[in-house]
Coordinates of C-alpha atoms in Angstrom, one line a residue:
M101 CA 90.6 98.3 74.4
R102 CA 90.3 94.6 76.6
G103 CA 94.5 95.4 77.7
A104 CA 92.7 98.7 78.9
M105 CA 89.4 97.1 80.3
Q106 CA 91.9 94.5 82.6
V107 CA 94.1 97.7 83.7
K108 CA 91.4 99.5 84.8
T109 CA 89.1 96.6 86.3
G110 CA 91.9 95.6 88.2
N111 CA 92.8 99.0 90.6
I112 CA 90.8 99.2 93.2
P113 CA 91.1 102.4 95.6
I114 CA 93.5 101.6 98.2
E115 CA 90.7 102.9 101.1
I116 CA 88.3 100.4 99.7
M117 CA 91.3 97.1 99.8
I118 CA 91.7 98.7 103.9
A119 CA 88.1 98.7 104.7
G120 CA 87.8 95.4 103.1
A121 CA 90.6 93.9 104.8
M122 CA 89.0 95.3 107.7
L123 CA 85.5 93.9 107.6
I124 CA 87.1 90.6 106.3
A125 CA 89.2 90.4 109.2
M126 CA 85.8 90.9 111.9
F127 CA 83.8 88.3 109.9
A128 CA 86.7 85.8 110.1
F129 CA 87.1 87.1 114.5
S130 CA 83.4 86.2 114.5
A131 CA 83.1 82.6 113.0
I132 CA 86.2 81.4 114.3
F133 CA 85.3 82.9 117.7
G134 CA 81.6 82.9 117.7
L135 CA 81.6 86.7 118.7
P136 CA 78.2 88.7 117.8
I137 CA 78.5 91.4 115.3
V138 CA 76.6 94.3 117.3
Y139 CA 75.9 98.2 116.5
P140 CA 75.6 101.0 118.4
T141 CA 72.5 102.1 119.9
G142 CA 72.8 104.1 122.3
S143 CA 72.7 107.9 122.0
R144 CA 75.6 108.8 123.4
A145 CA 79.8 107.1 123.1
A146 CA 78.9 107.9 127.5
E147 CA 82.1 106.3 128.1
V148 CA 84.0 109.3 125.9
G149 CA 81.8 112.3 126.7
I150 CA 80.7 112.7 122.8
H151 CA 77.3 112.2 121.6
Y152 CA 76.9 110.6 118.2
I153 CA 75.4 112.8 116.4
F154 CA 78.7 115.3 116.5
P155 CA 80.9 113.5 114.6
L156 CA 78.3 113.3 112.1
L157 CA 77.4 116.4 111.9
G158 CA 81.2 116.9 111.6
V159 CA 81.6 115.4 109.2
G160 CA 79.1 116.1 107.0
L161 CA 79.8 120.3 106.7
M162 CA 83.7 119.0 106.4
G163 CA 82.7 117.4 102.9
L164 CA 80.3 120.1 102.1
I165 CA 83.4 122.5 102.6
I166 CA 85.7 120.5 100.5
A167 CA 83.2 120.2 97.8
V168 CA 82.7 124.4 97.7
A169 CA 87.0 125.0 98.1
G170 CA 88.3 121.7 97.1
D171 CA 89.1 120.8 93.8
R172 CA 87.2 117.7 92.8
D173 CA 89.4 115.3 92.3
V174 CA 89.8 115.4 95.9
A175 CA 86.2 115.9 96.6
V176 CA 86.1 112.5 95.6
K177 CA 88.4 111.2 97.4
F178 CA 87.0 112.4 100.2
H179 CA 83.7 110.9 99.8
L180 CA 85.1 107.7 98.6
A181 CA 87.1 107.6 102.0
T182 CA 84.6 108.1 104.1
P183 CA 82.5 105.4 104.1
C184 CA 85.5 103.4 104.3
Y185 CA 86.6 105.0 107.2
A186 CA 83.2 104.2 108.8
A187 CA 83.5 100.7 108.4
V188 CA 86.8 100.4 109.4
L189 CA 86.0 101.9 112.4
F190 CA 83.0 99.6 112.8
A191 CA 84.9 96.7 112.7
H192 CA 87.5 98.8 115.1
F193 CA 84.9 99.2 117.9
N194 CA 83.4 95.2 117.5
I195 CA 86.7 93.4 117.6
K196 CA 88.1 96.2 120.9
L197 CA 84.8 94.3 122.4
W198 CA 86.4 90.9 121.9
I199 CA 89.9 90.9 122.9
P200 CA 89.8 89.5 125.8
H201 CA 87.8 86.6 124.4
I202 CA 90.7 86.5 121.0
N203 CA 93.6 86.6 123.4
S204 CA 92.7 85.5 126.9
A205 CA 96.7 87.0 127.6
N206 CA 97.5 89.5 129.9
Y207 CA 99.9 92.3 130.4
D208 CA 98.8 95.3 133.0
A209 CA 101.2 93.4 135.1
L210 CA 103.8 94.3 133.2
Y211 CA 103.5 97.4 131.6
W212 CA 102.4 98.3 135.2
Q213 CA 105.7 97.7 136.5
T214 CA 107.5 99.8 133.9
D215 CA 105.5 103.0 135.2
V216 CA 106.5 101.8 138.6
W217 CA 110.5 102.3 136.7
A218 CA 109.7 105.7 134.9
G219 CA 107.5 106.7 138.4
P220 CA 109.3 110.3 137.8
L221 CA 108.2 110.7 134.7
V222 CA 104.0 109.5 135.5
A223 CA 104.0 111.9 138.8
G224 CA 105.8 115.1 135.7
S225 CA 103.1 114.4 133.1
I226 CA 100.4 114.5 136.1
A227 CA 101.4 117.9 137.2
I228 CA 102.1 119.3 134.1
R229 CA 98.4 117.7 133.5
E230 CA 97.3 119.8 136.8
S231 CA 98.9 123.4 135.6
M232 CA 96.9 123.2 133.3
L233 CA 94.0 123.1 135.0
W234 CA 93.3 126.7 135.3
L235 CA 93.5 127.1 131.2
I236 CA 91.5 123.7 130.6
P237 CA 89.2 122.3 133.3
F238 CA 89.0 118.3 133.9
E239 CA 85.1 119.3 132.4
A240 CA 86.1 120.2 129.4
N241 CA 87.1 116.5 128.1
F242 CA 89.9 118.9 126.3
Y243 CA 91.4 115.0 125.4
M244 CA 88.9 113.9 123.1
I245 CA 88.1 117.3 121.3
S246 CA 91.2 118.3 121.2
F247 CA 92.1 115.2 119.4
V248 CA 89.4 114.8 117.0
A249 CA 90.1 119.0 116.3
L250 CA 93.3 117.9 114.9
F251 CA 90.8 115.5 113.3
Y252 CA 89.2 117.9 111.1
C253 CA 91.8 120.8 111.4
S254 CA 94.5 117.7 109.5
F255 CA 92.1 117.2 106.7
L256 CA 90.3 120.7 105.8
Y257 CA 93.9 121.9 105.5
H258 CA 96.2 119.7 103.4
A259 CA 91.9 119.2 101.0
I260 CA 92.3 123.1 100.9
K261 CA 96.1 123.9 100.7
T262 CA 97.8 120.4 100.1
P263 CA 95.8 118.8 97.8
D264 CA 97.9 116.2 96.8
H265 CA 98.8 115.1 99.8
F266 CA 94.9 114.7 100.6
G267 CA 94.4 110.6 100.0
K268 CA 98.0 110.3 101.4
L269 CA 96.5 111.3 104.6
M270 CA 92.9 108.9 104.3
V271 CA 95.2 106.2 103.9
A272 CA 97.6 107.4 106.8
V273 CA 94.5 107.5 108.6
L274 CA 92.7 104.3 107.8
L275 CA 95.5 102.0 108.1
L276 CA 96.5 103.6 111.4
Q277 CA 93.2 102.7 112.7
S278 CA 93.7 99.6 111.1
L279 CA 96.3 98.8 112.2
G280 CA 95.3 100.1 116.2
T281 CA 93.2 96.9 115.5
F282 CA 95.5 94.2 115.4
A283 CA 98.1 95.9 117.5
Y284 CA 95.4 95.8 120.2
L285 CA 95.7 91.7 119.6
I286 CA 99.5 91.5 120.6
A287 CA 100.1 92.2 124.7
P288 CA 96.8 93.2 125.4
A289 CA 96.1 95.3 128.9
I290 CA 92.8 97.0 130.5
G291 CA 95.3 99.6 131.3
P292 CA 96.7 101.5 134.4
F293 CA 93.0 102.7 136.0
V294 CA 92.7 99.2 136.7
Y295 CA 96.0 99.9 139.7
E296 CA 95.6 104.0 140.8
D297 CA 92.6 106.9 139.4
G298 CA 93.8 108.7 137.7
I299 CA 93.8 112.8 137.9
N300 CA 89.9 113.3 136.3
P301 CA 87.3 112.6 138.1
M302 CA 85.1 112.4 135.8
V303 CA 87.2 110.5 133.3
T304 CA 87.6 107.7 136.0
A305 CA 84.0 107.1 136.9
G306 CA 83.8 106.1 132.7
Q307 CA 87.1 104.2 133.4
H308 CA 85.3 102.0 136.0
T309 CA 81.9 102.1 133.9
M310 CA 83.4 100.9 131.0
L311 CA 86.3 98.3 133.4
E312 CA 82.0 96.3 134.1
F313 CA 81.6 96.3 130.9
Y314 CA 84.5 93.9 130.5
R315 CA 84.9 91.7 133.2
G316 CA 80.7 91.0 132.2
S317 CA 81.7 90.2 128.9
I318 CA 84.4 87.9 130.0
T319 CA 82.2 86.7 132.8
H320 CA 79.3 86.0 130.7
G321 CA 80.7 85.6 127.5
P322 CA 79.6 86.2 123.8
D323 CA 75.3 86.1 124.3
W324 CA 76.1 88.9 127.1
I325 CA 77.9 91.0 124.6
A326 CA 75.2 90.5 122.3
E327 CA 71.9 91.6 124.7
N328 CA 74.9 94.8 125.8
G329 CA 77.6 95.5 123.1
G330 CA 75.1 97.9 121.3
A331 CA 74.8 100.5 124.3
H332 CA 78.5 100.4 125.0
F333 CA 79.7 99.8 121.4
T334 CA 83.0 102.2 122.3
A335 CA 82.9 100.3 125.1
G336 CA 86.2 98.2 124.9
L337 CA 89.7 98.8 126.5
A338 CA 92.7 98.7 125.2
A339 CA 95.8 100.3 126.2
M340 CA 98.2 98.9 124.0
P341 CA 99.6 101.0 122.2
S342 CA 97.7 104.6 122.5
L343 CA 95.2 105.9 119.0
H344 CA 94.8 108.6 120.9
S345 CA 98.3 109.3 120.1
A346 CA 99.2 107.4 117.5
G347 CA 97.1 110.4 115.9
A348 CA 98.0 113.3 117.3
F349 CA 101.7 112.3 115.9
L350 CA 100.4 111.3 112.7
F351 CA 98.7 114.6 112.5
F352 CA 101.4 116.5 113.3
L353 CA 103.9 114.6 111.7
F354 CA 101.9 115.2 107.7
A355 CA 101.9 119.6 109.0
W356 CA 105.7 118.6 109.9
H357 CA 105.8 117.4 106.3
H358 CA 103.1 119.9 104.5
A359 CA 101.7 122.1 107.2
K360 CA 104.8 124.3 108.5
I361 CA 102.4 126.7 109.9
L362 CA 99.8 123.9 112.1
V363 CA 103.3 122.9 113.4
P364 CA 103.0 125.4 116.3
L365 CA 99.3 124.9 117.7
Y366 CA 100.1 120.9 116.4
A367 CA 102.8 120.4 119.1
L368 CA 101.4 121.8 122.2
L369 CA 98.4 119.8 120.9
L370 CA 99.7 116.7 121.3
L371 CA 101.6 117.6 124.0
F372 CA 98.7 118.1 126.2
I373 CA 96.8 114.5 124.3
L374 CA 100.7 112.5 125.7
V375 CA 100.7 113.8 128.5
T376 CA 97.3 113.5 129.4
A377 CA 96.6 109.5 128.4
V378 CA 99.2 109.5 131.1
A379 CA 97.9 111.1 133.8
S380 CA 94.4 110.3 133.5
R381 CA 95.3 106.4 133.3
W382 CA 94.3 105.9 130.3
H383 CA 97.7 103.8 130.0
Y384 CA 101.0 102.9 130.7
L385 CA 103.3 105.8 130.2
I386 CA 104.7 102.9 127.6
D387 CA 101.9 103.0 125.4
V388 CA 102.3 105.7 124.2
P389 CA 105.5 105.7 122.3
A390 CA 104.4 102.6 120.9
G391 CA 102.2 104.1 119.7
T392 CA 103.7 106.9 117.8
A393 CA 106.2 104.5 115.9
L394 CA 102.4 102.9 114.4
A395 CA 101.8 106.0 113.9
W396 CA 105.6 106.7 111.8
V397 CA 105.2 103.2 110.3
S398 CA 101.3 104.5 108.7
F399 CA 103.6 107.3 107.8
R400 CA 105.3 105.6 105.5
L401 CA 103.3 102.7 104.7
A402 CA 101.3 105.7 103.3
N403 CA 103.8 107.3 101.5
R404 CA 104.7 104.3 99.8
L405 CA 101.5 102.3 98.8
T406 CA 100.0 105.9 97.7
R407 CA 103.1 106.3 95.8
R408 CA 103.2 103.0 93.7
K409 CA 99.4 103.4 92.7
D410 CA 100.1 107.2 91.6
A411 CA 102.3 105.8 89.7
S412 CA 100.0 102.7 88.7
E413 CA 97.6 105.4 87.5
D414 CA 100.5 107.3 84.7
V415 CA 101.1 103.7 82.8
S416 CA 97.0 103.0 83.1
R417 CA 96.4 106.7 81.1
T418 CA 99.6 106.3 79.2
I419 CA 98.0 102.9 77.9
D420 CA 94.8 104.6 77.6
R421 CA 96.4 107.1 75.5
E422 CA 98.3 105.0 72.7
I423 CA 95.3 102.2 72.4
A424 CA 93.2 105.6 71.7
L425 CA 95.5 106.9 69.0
T426 CA 95.8 102.9 67.4

């Protein structure tokens, strides 16, 4: 009996380990660099154009649907992973606000030069986005809405239709958000909008608001972040890699492997997000393949971790049965 207890107490869910690692990293950065941990205080995520209540309502509704239409194990996994994802996002946005204080290097000039070299591809992205205006106008904010739709649709589909892969999806998303946070710190950049405006005037206005916060943070330091960070919780600037591109590609990968029926729709949404990321000048062209590479790594790592976890649980159940028979 004692042996079984030891196996179970060491069997910490992967989701909790990832969230715990992110929170430890956040507290470590805060202590080492003297940076304040801030909490969102605004009623609206002004920089991305979405009211905070909508993602919360969406998660709540998704949890209800999964509890009713999904099986019990999937519902348990979802309700375990939801607070873990909230913790990861909390650490993510704090660290994103701190980027210039953790790593003061800036690689915008280098990335801008790659855009200059690949000028036809950048121009092509802009042309493709402009060709969609009759269907998707700028004010639709479809860049963010399409990403959120991929998020909700993927979780609901895999929870109900492919429950065996749902846990892997949760782990992959947590890994992507966490690894992406640290990737921001390797070779940080603000974004190409510092050199030229994108094609969407609404996005451009938001970008310059975020740039003002960024400059205020550098000029006035941690005390200024503590005073203003809550109202601009999502205002951290980080171009490399593109996490929206990464997320869209990750959901596409899961559709490709486990939900073929979603592939045509996801391919269109993925194309839109990749093109718009460049055309709106949120991202340099090189940020996009960096993001998709991060998605691929997260997908493969989640495969390996969940496979190992499942094997460990099988061993634990076998030991429990053997102990029960003795």
